[in-house]
Amino acid sequence: MRRRRFISGLLGAGAAMGLAPESSGATTAAAVPRAAGPHDWQSVPAPACATAAQLLGVAAAGPDLAWAVGEEGRNGSTRGKPLALVWDGQTWTRLDLTHLGLTGGYLRSVAGSYGAAWAVGTDAAGVARLLHWDGTTWQEADFTGRSASGTALTSVALDADDRVWLSGRTSDGCVLLRGDTDGWLWLPRPPSGSTATPAGLRVTRSGDVWVYDSALIARWDHEEWTELPAPAGLRPSVTGLLPVADDDIWLTGFDYGVGGPPGKPPGVTLRHWDGSAWSYATTPFTVGMLTGIVDDGLGGPDRIAGWDFWDQTRSHHLRWEAGSWVSERGPVSSTAVLVNALAAVPGAGGYWAVGMTPSSPYPPAQVHIER
């Protein structure tokens, strides 16, 4: 429930590790509150991929259908090839994408329901690509501005009607693309004229669409844009946004601070908007990353995925409990683990968390999945 409306027109103030932010798509399944209290995370077998492999996005339609996307064959800053997996309720299977003709690049975001699923990425030439799930595999999809210079896609989400929303940027400064039965439409650019390309987007349960980055946090209410001031201080890498109410918004990410990198670990970024200002929120660990956030099935805060620099052999998730964020640890691994994305499972509760092991995109890194 909204506690108050934003002031219309409020203007915003304004990868070293090769990681992409998580996708923040809304599910079309009925909201099912997840049980409060600790979650027993377990590793899930994943198919072998060409090293180095990592998963960057995950989405679930329900307990028997989920998708994960990323890349394989990467070596540091040299990109590999797009990678896609599908879950059938029993097993994760690697999909053959050779029919797409993608000789290189990666997939960074996925969103899906039982009615539709979409994924976005970038090919070897740096051109934005949009894929649509045909029930068996991924197929290339056209969109407005696909061939235009300067067009980028960064994330995808679905609303309750399976309408597709894409964050990105055009040369004209538009940052949000809508797709429905009437076709594709880039929405008007935010009034601030920010040059930031949003890292991701989220569709709330009320239907509002948010785009977010360190320098651009804006809501489209289907009539106009409203922008929040960017968090003060250094500009972090923003990986997730959870709007609970107009005076209750969470932002996750990481920040290398002054002088880093190279050689300097990132610091955890967790900010909270109270309707008038951003504040720093207390976290169980401070050196590392927060890489995604999900709600509790009803729009409230629930889980955050994380990577703890001082204990890398298991993920370090955060759980919302009694008004604060507390630790929730993933399964212990024989090597370092980095979770890049987090998704809730509609209809049954639980979560998928995906990333890679070890924690850098160099051989012999392989994909990592836990639930």
XYZ file of C-alpha atoms in Angstrom:
371
model
C 0.000 0.000 0.000
C 1.310 3.413 -0.829
C 1.660 5.730 2.112
C 2.042 8.866 0.017
C 2.634 9.889 -3.559
C 5.909 11.198 -4.850
C 6.148 14.892 -5.666
C 5.644 14.922 -9.417
C 8.669 16.105 -11.328
C 11.203 15.770 -8.482
C 14.492 15.643 -10.407
C 17.377 13.319 -9.780
C 20.776 14.687 -8.806
C 22.071 13.755 -11.602
C 32.872 -3.645 -14.149
C 35.829 -4.025 -12.747
C 34.982 -7.699 -12.141
C 32.958 -8.011 -15.323
C 29.679 -8.571 -13.516
C 26.241 -7.628 -14.759
C 23.336 -6.643 -12.502
C 20.515 -8.916 -11.906
C 17.224 -8.782 -13.713
C 14.294 -7.565 -11.584
C 11.267 -8.817 -13.435
C 7.827 -9.037 -11.903
C 6.148 -12.408 -12.070
C 2.659 -12.881 -13.447
C 1.821 -15.727 -11.075
C -0.389 -15.099 -8.074
C 1.528 -13.647 -5.160
C 2.351 -16.304 -2.592
C 3.847 -15.022 0.671
C 7.075 -16.796 1.501
C 7.519 -18.208 4.956
C 9.428 -16.012 7.374
C 12.528 -17.365 9.029
C 15.729 -19.048 7.823
C 15.896 -20.720 4.445
C 17.878 -23.940 4.036
C 19.956 -23.197 0.928
C 21.231 -26.167 -1.066
C 23.495 -26.510 -4.093
C 21.794 -27.749 -7.251
C 23.661 -29.653 -9.980
C 24.235 -27.654 -13.154
C 25.384 -28.799 -16.602
C 29.052 -28.355 -17.471
C 29.765 -25.337 -19.656
C 32.786 -24.028 -21.514
C 35.097 -22.342 -18.998
C 34.902 -19.649 -17.836
C 31.130 -19.695 -17.372
C 28.835 -17.567 -15.264
C 25.113 -17.003 -14.850
C 23.976 -13.369 -14.716
C 20.184 -13.603 -14.576
C 17.476 -15.980 -13.352
C 13.675 -16.036 -13.401
C 11.014 -18.573 -12.419
C 7.457 -19.111 -13.621
C 6.833 -21.698 -10.899
C 8.395 -24.780 -9.289
C 8.562 -26.654 -12.605
C 9.811 -23.920 -14.949
C 12.711 -21.501 -14.600
C 15.379 -19.943 -16.791
C 18.957 -18.819 -16.200
C 21.169 -16.877 -18.613
C 24.776 -15.731 -18.793
C 27.867 -16.575 -20.782
C 30.494 -19.256 -21.212
C 34.033 -19.301 -22.547
C 34.877 -15.900 -21.098
C 38.414 -14.938 -20.129
C 38.582 -11.886 -17.928
C 37.527 -8.875 -19.982
C 37.241 -10.951 -23.168
C 33.592 -11.919 -23.602
C 32.565 -15.476 -24.340
C 29.346 -16.788 -25.888
C 25.732 -16.516 -24.711
C 24.615 -19.232 -22.300
C 21.068 -20.312 -21.417
C 19.713 -22.987 -19.071
C 16.160 -24.162 -18.394
C 14.694 -25.915 -15.320
C 11.913 -28.479 -15.834
C 11.173 -29.198 -12.194
C 13.885 -31.846 -11.916
C 16.993 -30.813 -13.845
C 18.781 -27.785 -15.253
C 19.517 -28.308 -18.962
C 21.886 -26.323 -21.174
C 20.188 -25.063 -24.339
C 21.670 -25.062 -27.830
C 21.734 -21.461 -29.115
C 23.614 -22.050 -32.355
C 20.467 -21.315 -34.408
C 20.710 -17.693 -33.252
C 24.001 -17.194 -35.081
C 25.601 -15.493 -32.061
C 29.351 -16.007 -32.318
C 29.977 -14.096 -29.106
C 28.428 -11.935 -26.446
C 26.313 -12.703 -23.388
C 22.784 -12.738 -21.990
C 22.368 -10.599 -18.892
C 18.699 -10.569 -17.896
C 15.653 -12.837 -18.102
C 12.025 -12.583 -17.016
C 9.253 -15.112 -17.420
C 5.891 -16.560 -16.497
C 3.880 -19.524 -17.755
C 2.531 -17.170 -20.404
C 5.735 -15.625 -21.750
C 9.475 -15.325 -21.228
C 12.064 -12.902 -22.582
C 15.815 -12.417 -22.317
C 18.151 -9.594 -23.285
C 21.841 -9.462 -24.022
C 24.560 -8.127 -26.261
C 26.335 -9.796 -29.167
C 30.044 -9.758 -30.009
C 29.662 -6.484 -31.916
C 28.025 -4.769 -28.953
C 24.542 -4.828 -30.543
C 21.540 -5.302 -28.249
C 19.675 -8.589 -28.710
C 16.186 -9.557 -27.553
C 15.107 -13.206 -27.281
C 11.646 -14.736 -26.853
C 10.927 -18.183 -25.362
C 8.945 -20.390 -27.768
C 8.222 -23.123 -25.226
C 11.321 -25.108 -26.104
C 14.181 -22.699 -26.686
C 15.038 -19.041 -27.328
C 14.301 -17.279 -30.618
C 15.401 -13.887 -31.908
C 12.798 -11.126 -31.539
C 12.623 -7.765 -33.273
C 12.014 -4.507 -31.408
C 11.802 -0.829 -32.228
C 15.249 0.695 -32.592
C 16.993 -2.647 -32.890
C 19.234 -1.538 -35.750
C 19.640 2.072 -34.625
C 23.059 3.292 -33.530
C 23.286 3.837 -29.792
C 20.456 1.477 -28.801
C 21.182 -0.684 -25.744
C 19.076 -3.095 -23.669
C 20.024 -3.809 -20.061
C 17.148 -5.634 -18.353
C 13.694 -7.124 -18.886
C 10.593 -7.529 -16.703
C 6.967 -8.595 -17.131
C 3.904 -7.015 -15.568
C 0.769 -8.808 -14.378
C -0.604 -8.913 -17.941
C 2.623 -10.354 -19.384
C 3.381 -7.003 -21.007
C 7.118 -6.731 -21.657
C 9.219 -3.888 -20.242
C 12.833 -3.310 -21.244
C 15.340 -0.895 -19.763
C 18.127 0.469 -21.897
C 18.875 3.588 -23.864
C 18.473 5.131 -27.285
C 20.469 7.930 -28.860
C 17.486 10.186 -28.082
C 17.788 9.545 -24.344
C 14.811 7.190 -23.941
C 15.398 4.568 -21.228
C 12.226 2.435 -21.160
C 10.713 0.289 -23.926
C 7.229 -1.245 -23.663
C 5.997 -4.181 -25.695
C 2.396 -5.393 -25.988
C -0.209 -6.358 -28.588
C 0.086 -2.878 -30.112
C 3.798 -3.327 -30.765
C 6.911 -1.730 -29.290
C 7.113 1.814 -27.964
C 9.981 3.725 -26.389
C 8.515 5.895 -23.644
C 9.409 9.599 -23.358
C 12.782 10.248 -21.787
C 12.928 11.311 -18.107
C 12.653 15.096 -17.663
C 16.067 15.509 -16.029
C 17.812 14.570 -19.257
C 20.138 12.246 -17.366
C 22.696 10.593 -19.618
C 22.808 7.460 -17.420
C 21.852 4.114 -18.912
C 19.769 2.258 -16.312
C 21.317 -0.957 -15.042
C 17.918 -2.539 -14.517
C 14.213 -2.151 -13.943
C 11.460 -3.427 -11.695
C 7.701 -3.620 -12.178
C 5.894 -3.242 -8.854
C 2.780 -5.166 -7.894
C 0.798 -1.947 -8.333
C 2.004 -1.746 -11.966
C 4.488 1.116 -11.717
C 7.729 0.638 -13.662
C 11.056 1.722 -12.197
C 14.421 2.120 -13.914
C 17.512 2.456 -11.792
C 21.207 3.166 -11.815
C 23.588 5.097 -9.594
C 22.675 8.369 -11.347
C 19.071 7.675 -12.384
C 16.231 6.338 -10.222
C 12.894 7.024 -11.859
C 9.327 5.737 -11.871
C 6.970 5.610 -14.855
C 3.330 5.566 -13.692
C 1.986 5.156 -17.257
C 1.447 8.909 -17.517
C 4.638 10.654 -16.475
C 8.061 10.228 -14.935
C 8.955 10.926 -11.321
C 12.648 10.965 -10.411
C 14.364 10.529 -7.070
C 17.651 12.181 -6.165
C 20.565 9.857 -6.711
C 22.209 8.659 -3.476
C 24.875 11.103 -2.330
C 28.556 10.217 -2.269
C 30.412 7.921 -4.614
C 28.478 6.352 -7.436
C 28.051 2.652 -6.713
C 27.233 -0.161 -9.095
C 23.515 -0.635 -8.514
C 22.204 -4.204 -8.752
C 18.656 -3.989 -7.472
C 15.784 -1.754 -6.393
C 12.756 -2.703 -4.284
C 10.039 -0.034 -3.969
C 7.828 -1.071 -1.052
C 6.056 2.281 -0.657
C 6.730 5.875 -1.617
C 8.655 6.327 1.617
C 10.158 2.836 1.769
C 12.568 1.949 -1.060
C 15.647 -0.301 -0.936
C 18.671 -0.081 -3.236
C 21.432 -2.715 -3.423
C 24.877 -2.775 -4.998
C 28.578 -2.345 -4.342
C 31.164 0.431 -4.453
C 34.928 0.344 -4.858
C 35.389 3.761 -3.305
C 38.296 6.106 -3.943
C 41.368 4.570 -5.533
C 39.930 1.224 -6.512
C 40.096 -1.102 -8.224
C 42.566 -2.714 -9.062
C 43.476 -4.792 -6.054
C 40.835 -3.343 -3.754
C 37.739 -5.321 -2.735
C 34.368 -3.616 -3.124
C 32.250 -2.366 -0.265
C 28.634 -3.357 0.281
C 26.009 -0.796 -0.754
C 22.565 -0.898 0.863
C 20.593 2.336 0.858
C 17.082 3.152 2.070
C 14.770 5.964 0.895
C 12.368 7.249 3.560
C 10.451 9.681 1.373
C 12.860 12.575 1.768
C 16.443 11.269 1.746
C 18.665 8.233 1.194
C 20.383 6.708 4.222
C 22.886 3.913 4.706
C 21.364 0.712 6.055
C 23.172 -1.623 8.447
C 24.349 -4.924 6.941
C 25.837 -8.067 8.559
C 29.004 -7.680 6.434
C 30.526 -4.634 4.781
C 33.222 -5.848 2.381
C 31.763 -7.507 -0.690
C 28.683 -7.086 -2.851
C 24.917 -7.189 -2.730
C 23.730 -8.506 -6.075
C 19.926 -8.677 -6.030
C 16.786 -8.181 -3.956
C 13.335 -9.814 -3.992
C 10.082 -9.080 -2.194
C 8.133 -11.349 0.133
C 5.339 -12.157 -2.313
C 3.240 -9.210 -1.153
C 5.627 -6.387 -2.026
C 7.561 -6.163 1.247
C 11.313 -6.736 1.705
C 12.400 -10.368 1.873
C 15.845 -11.536 0.636
C 19.044 -9.995 -0.735
C 21.781 -12.004 -2.466
C 25.348 -11.246 -1.460
C 29.046 -12.029 -1.739
C 31.187 -11.749 1.390
C 34.825 -10.949 0.602
C 36.017 -12.454 3.893
C 34.129 -15.743 3.495
C 33.906 -16.554 -0.204
C 33.231 -20.299 0.052
C 29.477 -19.708 0.424
C 26.996 -17.069 -0.537
C 25.974 -14.536 2.085
C 22.287 -13.764 1.650
C 20.398 -11.296 3.820
C 16.967 -11.992 5.289
C 14.492 -9.331 6.426
C 13.554 -10.138 10.003
C 11.880 -7.962 12.653
C 12.726 -4.738 10.852
C 16.386 -5.402 10.014
C 18.579 -7.396 7.638
C 20.224 -10.504 9.134
C 22.633 -13.110 7.757
C 21.507 -16.213 5.912
C 24.308 -18.381 4.543
C 24.362 -20.536 1.460
C 25.853 -24.053 1.238
C 29.595 -24.410 1.792
C 31.597 -24.930 -1.400
C 35.070 -26.350 -2.014
C 35.926 -23.186 -3.939
C 34.911 -19.542 -3.928
C 31.310 -18.742 -4.902
C 29.819 -15.569 -6.320
C 26.023 -15.184 -6.671
C 25.083 -12.726 -9.420
C 21.285 -12.919 -9.370
C 18.348 -13.922 -7.207
C 14.738 -14.816 -8.030
C 11.759 -15.938 -5.974
C 9.767 -18.988 -7.087
C 6.042 -18.166 -7.467
C 3.478 -20.686 -6.373
C 5.681 -22.706 -4.058
C 7.932 -20.309 -2.196
C 11.684 -20.557 -2.176
C 14.330 -18.959 -4.360
C 16.873 -19.500 -7.090
C 20.326 -17.933 -6.751
C 22.802 -18.204 -9.627
C 26.349 -17.129 -10.345
C 29.708 -18.837 -10.708
C 32.414 -20.739 -8.890
C 35.114 -19.583 -8.339
C 34.384 -15.872 -8.011
C 36.193 -14.468 -11.058
C 35.292 -14.954 -14.740
C 38.476 -16.815 -15.649
C 39.021 -20.523 -16.361
C 38.151 -22.896 -14.754
C 35.075 -20.989 -13.493
C 31.794 -22.869 -13.849
C 28.185 -21.898 -13.257
C 26.824 -22.105 -9.718
C 23.171 -22.663 -8.770
C 21.570 -22.896 -5.350
C 18.037 -22.834 -3.987
